[in-house]
Amino acid sequence: MNKKLILITILIISIKLLLIKEISAQEKYFTRDATVSFFSSTAMEDIKAINSKVSCVLDIKSGKIEFAVLMKAFEFKKALMEEHFNENYVESSKFPKAIFIGQIENLYEINFEKDGTYNATIKGTMTIHGESKEITTKGNIVVKNGNLILKSEFNLSPEDYSIEIPGVVREKIAKELLISLNAQLAPFNR
Amino acid sequence: MKAKIISGIVFLIIILMGITYYQFNRSHIDISKQEPVYSISATKLFEQFSADEAKANSKYLGKIIEVKGKIYSIEKGVNEDYNILLMDSDEMFGISCNISSNEINESIKAGQELSIKGECSGMLSDVVLIRCIIIKK
């Protein structure tokens, strides 16, 4: 009788422990300091801008991934370029944010519990300058000590987002900009 | 007379070229020498943004502001930079500041109160300040 009671108690405790583990298993990863840079290369000039204040949330259970980018946080080497970018091209006072909401298409291929490098295909909607476009991009996710590093490179064309670049400077800015993304995500505990 | 006009035109062209060259290569304003447009506590700034983001944007976007608050975390960024988060420990989000590594020394630690001056670029989950400098007291 006593033995039975002990067994039941152990059983209950282990079920509870399992449940706790299930609840505390980390699902959301977050960073407020991801980096997005863009690079434009033409015969006339190379232009680079870096934004180190991009936020990213990844839900590893559903594969949903979101990025939010403040247009005013892109830093250029030349002040005049930054002003043109903000005032004339992306109109950052009117459209302060760019947003990407997407989905990791091959979620089943990524084991977030095992350290390693995994390829990821991400599909979603990019909204810049008030214009939304479907994009698909490839990248990789490094799982390391419970943190994630997501990297990707892809091209964007300003014209796709109704960003008009006047004729005088059109030749200085590439038709396709190379976007590089680097996000180091940590479990979101709160 | 003709020579005078020509030399006048040449002179003007040189000045214009000079202005264009200056404008094109003009560097960013030195934030350390700029008076902040607003001086505010981290909590108040965050409250204003979460209450009415559009209104706060029109007030603060692109402006140099001085923010006083408590360091929640300080972390090295991917580039030669650091990220300082100003917020109280019982809050979820705060003021996220990007700061160059030569502004940082060992005396700056989490839990400390300090003032940071930077350019406000808007709000994501936190209010973001870039090109920050630490105000020496």
Coordinates of C-alpha atoms in Angstrom, one line a residue:
Chain A
M1 CA 0.0 0.0 0.0
N2 CA 2.7 2.4 1.0
K3 CA 4.8 1.4 -2.0
K4 CA 1.8 2.1 -4.3
L5 CA 1.4 5.6 -2.8
I6 CA 5.1 6.4 -3.3
L7 CA 4.8 5.2 -6.9
I8 CA 1.8 7.4 -7.6
T9 CA 3.5 10.3 -6.0
I10 CA 6.6 9.8 -8.2
L11 CA 4.3 9.5 -11.2
I12 CA 2.5 12.8 -10.4
I13 CA 5.8 14.6 -9.8
S14 CA 7.3 13.4 -13.0
I15 CA 4.2 14.4 -15.0
K16 CA 4.4 17.8 -13.4
L17 CA 8.1 18.1 -14.2
L18 CA 7.4 17.1 -17.8
L19 CA 4.6 19.7 -18.0
I20 CA 6.9 22.4 -16.6
K21 CA 9.6 21.6 -19.1
E22 CA 7.0 21.8 -21.9
I23 CA 5.8 25.2 -20.7
S24 CA 9.3 26.6 -20.2
A25 CA 10.7 25.3 -23.5
Q26 CA 11.7 28.5 -25.3
E27 CA 9.6 29.3 -28.3
K28 CA 10.3 33.0 -29.0
Y29 CA 13.7 34.4 -29.9
F30 CA 14.3 38.1 -30.0
T31 CA 16.8 40.8 -30.7
R32 CA 16.7 44.6 -30.7
D33 CA 20.2 44.9 -32.2
A34 CA 20.1 43.1 -35.6
T35 CA 22.1 44.7 -38.4
V36 CA 20.8 45.4 -41.8
S37 CA 23.1 47.1 -44.4
F38 CA 22.7 47.9 -48.0
F39 CA 25.2 48.3 -50.6
S40 CA 25.0 50.0 -54.0
S41 CA 27.8 49.6 -56.5
T42 CA 28.0 51.5 -59.8
A43 CA 30.9 52.7 -61.9
M44 CA 30.3 56.2 -60.5
E45 CA 30.2 55.4 -56.8
D46 CA 29.8 52.8 -54.1
I47 CA 27.3 53.6 -51.4
K48 CA 26.9 51.8 -48.1
A49 CA 24.6 52.3 -45.2
I50 CA 24.3 50.4 -42.0
N51 CA 21.5 50.1 -39.5
S52 CA 22.3 48.3 -36.2
K53 CA 19.0 48.8 -34.5
V54 CA 16.8 46.3 -36.3
S55 CA 14.4 44.3 -34.2
C56 CA 13.6 40.7 -35.0
V57 CA 11.2 38.2 -33.5
L58 CA 11.3 34.5 -34.4
D59 CA 8.8 31.9 -33.2
I60 CA 10.5 28.6 -33.7
K61 CA 7.3 26.6 -33.2
S62 CA 5.4 28.2 -36.0
G63 CA 8.4 29.5 -38.0
K64 CA 7.0 33.0 -38.1
I65 CA 9.6 35.7 -38.4
E66 CA 9.3 39.4 -38.2
F67 CA 11.7 42.3 -38.8
A68 CA 11.1 45.9 -38.1
V69 CA 13.5 48.5 -39.4
L70 CA 13.6 52.3 -38.7
M71 CA 14.6 54.1 -41.9
K72 CA 16.1 56.9 -39.9
A73 CA 18.6 54.6 -38.3
F74 CA 20.5 53.9 -41.5
E75 CA 23.9 55.5 -41.1
F76 CA 25.8 56.7 -44.2
K77 CA 29.3 58.0 -44.4
K78 CA 28.3 61.2 -46.1
A79 CA 25.8 63.4 -44.4
L80 CA 24.3 64.6 -47.7
M81 CA 23.6 61.0 -48.8
E82 CA 21.8 60.3 -45.6
E83 CA 19.7 63.5 -46.0
H84 CA 18.8 62.6 -49.6
F85 CA 18.0 59.0 -48.6
N86 CA 15.6 60.2 -45.8
E87 CA 14.1 63.2 -47.4
N88 CA 13.8 62.4 -51.1
Y89 CA 13.9 58.7 -51.5
V90 CA 12.4 56.7 -48.7
E91 CA 10.6 59.7 -47.1
S92 CA 11.3 58.5 -43.6
S93 CA 9.2 61.1 -41.8
K94 CA 6.2 59.8 -43.7
F95 CA 7.2 56.2 -43.7
P96 CA 9.4 55.7 -40.6
K97 CA 9.5 51.9 -40.6
A98 CA 10.1 49.1 -43.0
I99 CA 8.6 45.8 -42.0
F100 CA 9.0 42.2 -43.0
I101 CA 6.6 39.5 -41.9
G102 CA 7.4 36.0 -43.1
Q103 CA 7.7 32.3 -42.6
I104 CA 10.5 29.9 -42.5
E105 CA 9.4 27.5 -45.3
N106 CA 11.7 24.5 -44.3
L107 CA 11.1 24.7 -40.6
Y108 CA 11.1 20.8 -40.3
E109 CA 14.8 20.8 -41.5
I110 CA 16.0 22.9 -38.6
N111 CA 16.7 21.4 -35.2
F112 CA 16.7 24.3 -32.8
E113 CA 17.9 22.1 -30.0
K114 CA 21.0 20.9 -31.7
D115 CA 24.0 23.1 -32.4
G116 CA 24.8 23.5 -36.1
T117 CA 24.3 25.5 -39.2
Y118 CA 21.0 25.1 -41.1
N119 CA 19.8 26.5 -44.4
A120 CA 16.6 28.4 -44.2
T121 CA 14.2 29.6 -46.9
I122 CA 12.1 32.5 -45.8
K123 CA 9.1 33.7 -47.6
G124 CA 7.1 36.8 -46.7
T125 CA 5.9 40.3 -47.3
M126 CA 8.3 43.2 -47.3
T127 CA 6.8 46.7 -46.7
I128 CA 9.0 49.7 -47.5
H129 CA 7.9 53.2 -48.3
G130 CA 4.3 52.1 -47.8
E131 CA 4.6 49.5 -50.6
S132 CA 4.3 45.8 -50.0
K133 CA 5.9 43.1 -52.0
E134 CA 6.2 39.3 -51.7
I135 CA 9.8 38.1 -51.5
T136 CA 11.6 34.8 -50.9
T137 CA 15.1 34.7 -49.7
K138 CA 17.6 32.2 -48.6
G139 CA 19.8 32.4 -45.5
N140 CA 21.3 30.4 -42.8
I141 CA 20.6 29.9 -39.1
V142 CA 23.4 28.9 -36.7
V143 CA 22.2 27.3 -33.5
K144 CA 24.8 27.8 -30.8
N145 CA 24.4 27.4 -27.0
G146 CA 20.7 28.2 -27.1
N147 CA 21.1 31.3 -29.2
L148 CA 20.5 31.7 -32.9
I149 CA 22.4 33.7 -35.5
L150 CA 20.5 34.4 -38.7
K151 CA 22.3 35.7 -41.8
S152 CA 20.9 36.4 -45.2
E153 CA 21.8 38.4 -48.3
F154 CA 19.4 39.4 -51.0
N155 CA 18.7 42.0 -53.6
L156 CA 16.0 44.7 -53.6
S157 CA 15.1 47.2 -56.3
P158 CA 14.1 50.7 -55.1
E159 CA 11.6 50.9 -58.0
D160 CA 9.7 47.9 -56.6
Y161 CA 8.8 50.1 -53.6
S162 CA 7.9 53.2 -55.6
I163 CA 11.1 54.9 -54.5
E164 CA 11.8 57.4 -57.3
I165 CA 15.4 58.3 -57.9
P166 CA 15.8 61.4 -60.1
G167 CA 17.7 61.2 -63.4
V168 CA 20.7 63.2 -62.3
V169 CA 21.7 60.7 -59.7
R170 CA 20.1 57.6 -61.2
E171 CA 23.5 56.5 -62.5
K172 CA 25.1 56.7 -59.1
I173 CA 22.7 54.3 -57.5
A174 CA 22.5 50.7 -58.5
K175 CA 19.2 49.3 -59.9
E176 CA 19.5 46.4 -57.4
L177 CA 20.7 47.0 -53.9
L178 CA 22.4 44.2 -52.0
I179 CA 20.9 43.8 -48.6
S180 CA 22.8 42.0 -45.8
L181 CA 21.2 40.9 -42.6
N182 CA 22.8 39.7 -39.4
A183 CA 20.6 38.9 -36.4
Q184 CA 21.8 37.4 -33.2
L185 CA 18.7 36.2 -31.4
A186 CA 18.4 35.2 -27.8
P187 CA 15.5 33.5 -26.0
F188 CA 12.8 36.1 -25.1
N189 CA 12.2 35.4 -21.5
R190 CA 9.8 38.0 -20.4
Chain B
M1 CA 36.2 94.7 -69.9
K2 CA 35.7 91.4 -71.5
A3 CA 38.6 89.9 -69.5
K4 CA 36.9 91.2 -66.3
I5 CA 33.6 89.4 -67.2
I6 CA 35.4 86.2 -68.0
S7 CA 37.5 86.2 -64.9
G8 CA 34.3 87.0 -62.9
I9 CA 32.5 84.0 -64.4
V10 CA 35.5 81.8 -63.7
F11 CA 35.6 83.0 -60.2
L12 CA 31.9 82.2 -59.7
I13 CA 32.3 78.7 -61.2
I14 CA 35.2 78.0 -58.8
I15 CA 33.1 79.1 -55.8
L16 CA 30.1 77.0 -57.0
M17 CA 32.4 74.0 -57.4
G18 CA 33.7 74.6 -53.9
I19 CA 30.3 74.7 -52.4
T20 CA 29.2 71.6 -54.3
Y21 CA 32.3 69.8 -53.2
Y22 CA 31.8 70.9 -49.6
Q23 CA 28.2 69.9 -49.6
F24 CA 28.9 66.5 -51.1
N25 CA 31.6 65.6 -48.7
R26 CA 30.1 67.3 -45.7
S27 CA 30.5 65.1 -42.6
H28 CA 27.8 64.4 -40.0
I29 CA 27.1 67.0 -37.3
D30 CA 29.2 66.4 -34.2
I31 CA 26.6 65.4 -31.7
S32 CA 29.0 66.1 -28.8
K33 CA 28.9 69.8 -29.8
Q34 CA 25.2 70.0 -30.3
E35 CA 22.8 71.3 -27.7
P36 CA 20.0 68.7 -27.3
V37 CA 16.6 69.9 -28.6
Y38 CA 14.9 68.0 -25.7
S39 CA 16.2 66.7 -22.4
I40 CA 14.0 64.0 -20.9
S41 CA 14.0 60.9 -18.7
A42 CA 14.0 57.5 -20.3
T43 CA 10.7 56.6 -18.7
K44 CA 8.9 59.8 -19.9
L45 CA 10.3 59.4 -23.4
F46 CA 9.1 55.8 -23.6
E47 CA 5.7 56.8 -22.2
Q48 CA 5.2 59.5 -24.8
F49 CA 6.1 57.1 -27.7
S50 CA 3.8 54.3 -26.4
A51 CA 0.9 56.8 -25.8
D52 CA 1.0 58.3 -29.3
E53 CA 3.7 57.2 -31.6
A54 CA 2.8 59.5 -34.5
K55 CA 2.8 62.5 -32.2
A56 CA 6.1 61.5 -30.6
N57 CA 7.6 60.9 -34.1
S58 CA 6.7 64.4 -35.2
K59 CA 8.2 65.8 -32.1
Y60 CA 11.4 63.7 -31.8
L61 CA 12.3 62.1 -35.2
G62 CA 15.7 63.1 -36.4
K63 CA 16.2 65.4 -33.4
I64 CA 19.1 65.4 -30.9
I65 CA 17.8 64.5 -27.5
E66 CA 19.4 63.9 -24.1
V67 CA 17.9 61.0 -22.2
K68 CA 18.6 60.2 -18.5
G69 CA 18.0 56.7 -17.2
K70 CA 19.3 53.5 -15.7
I71 CA 21.4 51.1 -17.7
Y72 CA 19.6 47.7 -17.9
S73 CA 22.2 46.1 -20.2
I74 CA 25.3 47.0 -22.2
E75 CA 26.3 44.7 -25.1
K76 CA 28.8 44.7 -27.9
G77 CA 27.3 44.9 -31.3
V78 CA 28.3 43.2 -34.6
N79 CA 30.2 46.2 -35.8
E80 CA 32.5 48.4 -33.8
D81 CA 29.7 49.5 -31.6
Y82 CA 27.8 48.9 -28.4
N83 CA 24.2 48.8 -27.5
I84 CA 23.0 50.3 -24.3
L85 CA 19.5 49.7 -23.1
L86 CA 18.0 52.3 -20.7
M87 CA 15.1 50.9 -18.7
D88 CA 14.1 49.9 -15.2
S89 CA 14.3 46.2 -14.5
D90 CA 10.5 45.8 -14.0
E91 CA 9.8 47.1 -17.5
M92 CA 9.7 45.2 -20.8
F93 CA 11.1 47.8 -23.2
G94 CA 12.9 51.1 -22.9
I95 CA 15.4 53.3 -24.8
S96 CA 17.8 51.4 -27.0
C97 CA 21.0 53.4 -27.8
N98 CA 23.6 52.6 -30.3
I99 CA 27.0 54.0 -29.3
S100 CA 30.5 53.9 -30.8
S101 CA 33.1 51.8 -29.0
N102 CA 35.4 54.7 -28.2
E103 CA 32.7 56.2 -26.0
I104 CA 32.7 53.1 -23.8
N105 CA 35.0 52.3 -20.9
E106 CA 34.9 49.9 -18.0
S107 CA 33.3 52.3 -15.6
I108 CA 30.0 52.0 -17.5
K109 CA 28.0 49.2 -16.0
A110 CA 24.5 47.9 -15.8
G111 CA 22.5 49.4 -13.0
Q112 CA 24.2 52.8 -13.3
E113 CA 22.3 56.0 -13.9
L114 CA 23.6 58.1 -16.7
S115 CA 22.7 60.6 -19.5
I116 CA 23.0 59.8 -23.1
K117 CA 22.7 62.2 -26.0
G118 CA 21.8 60.9 -29.5
E119 CA 19.7 61.2 -32.5
C120 CA 16.2 59.8 -32.2
S121 CA 15.2 57.5 -35.1
G122 CA 11.8 56.4 -33.9
M123 CA 10.3 53.4 -32.1
L124 CA 10.2 49.7 -32.7
S125 CA 9.7 47.8 -29.5
D126 CA 12.0 50.3 -27.8
V127 CA 12.6 54.0 -28.6
V128 CA 15.9 54.0 -30.7
L129 CA 18.7 56.5 -30.4
I130 CA 21.7 56.4 -32.8
R131 CA 25.1 58.1 -32.9
C132 CA 25.0 58.3 -29.1
I133 CA 27.5 59.8 -26.8
I134 CA 27.7 59.6 -23.0
I135 CA 27.4 62.9 -21.2
K136 CA 30.3 63.4 -18.8
K137 CA 29.2 64.8 -15.5

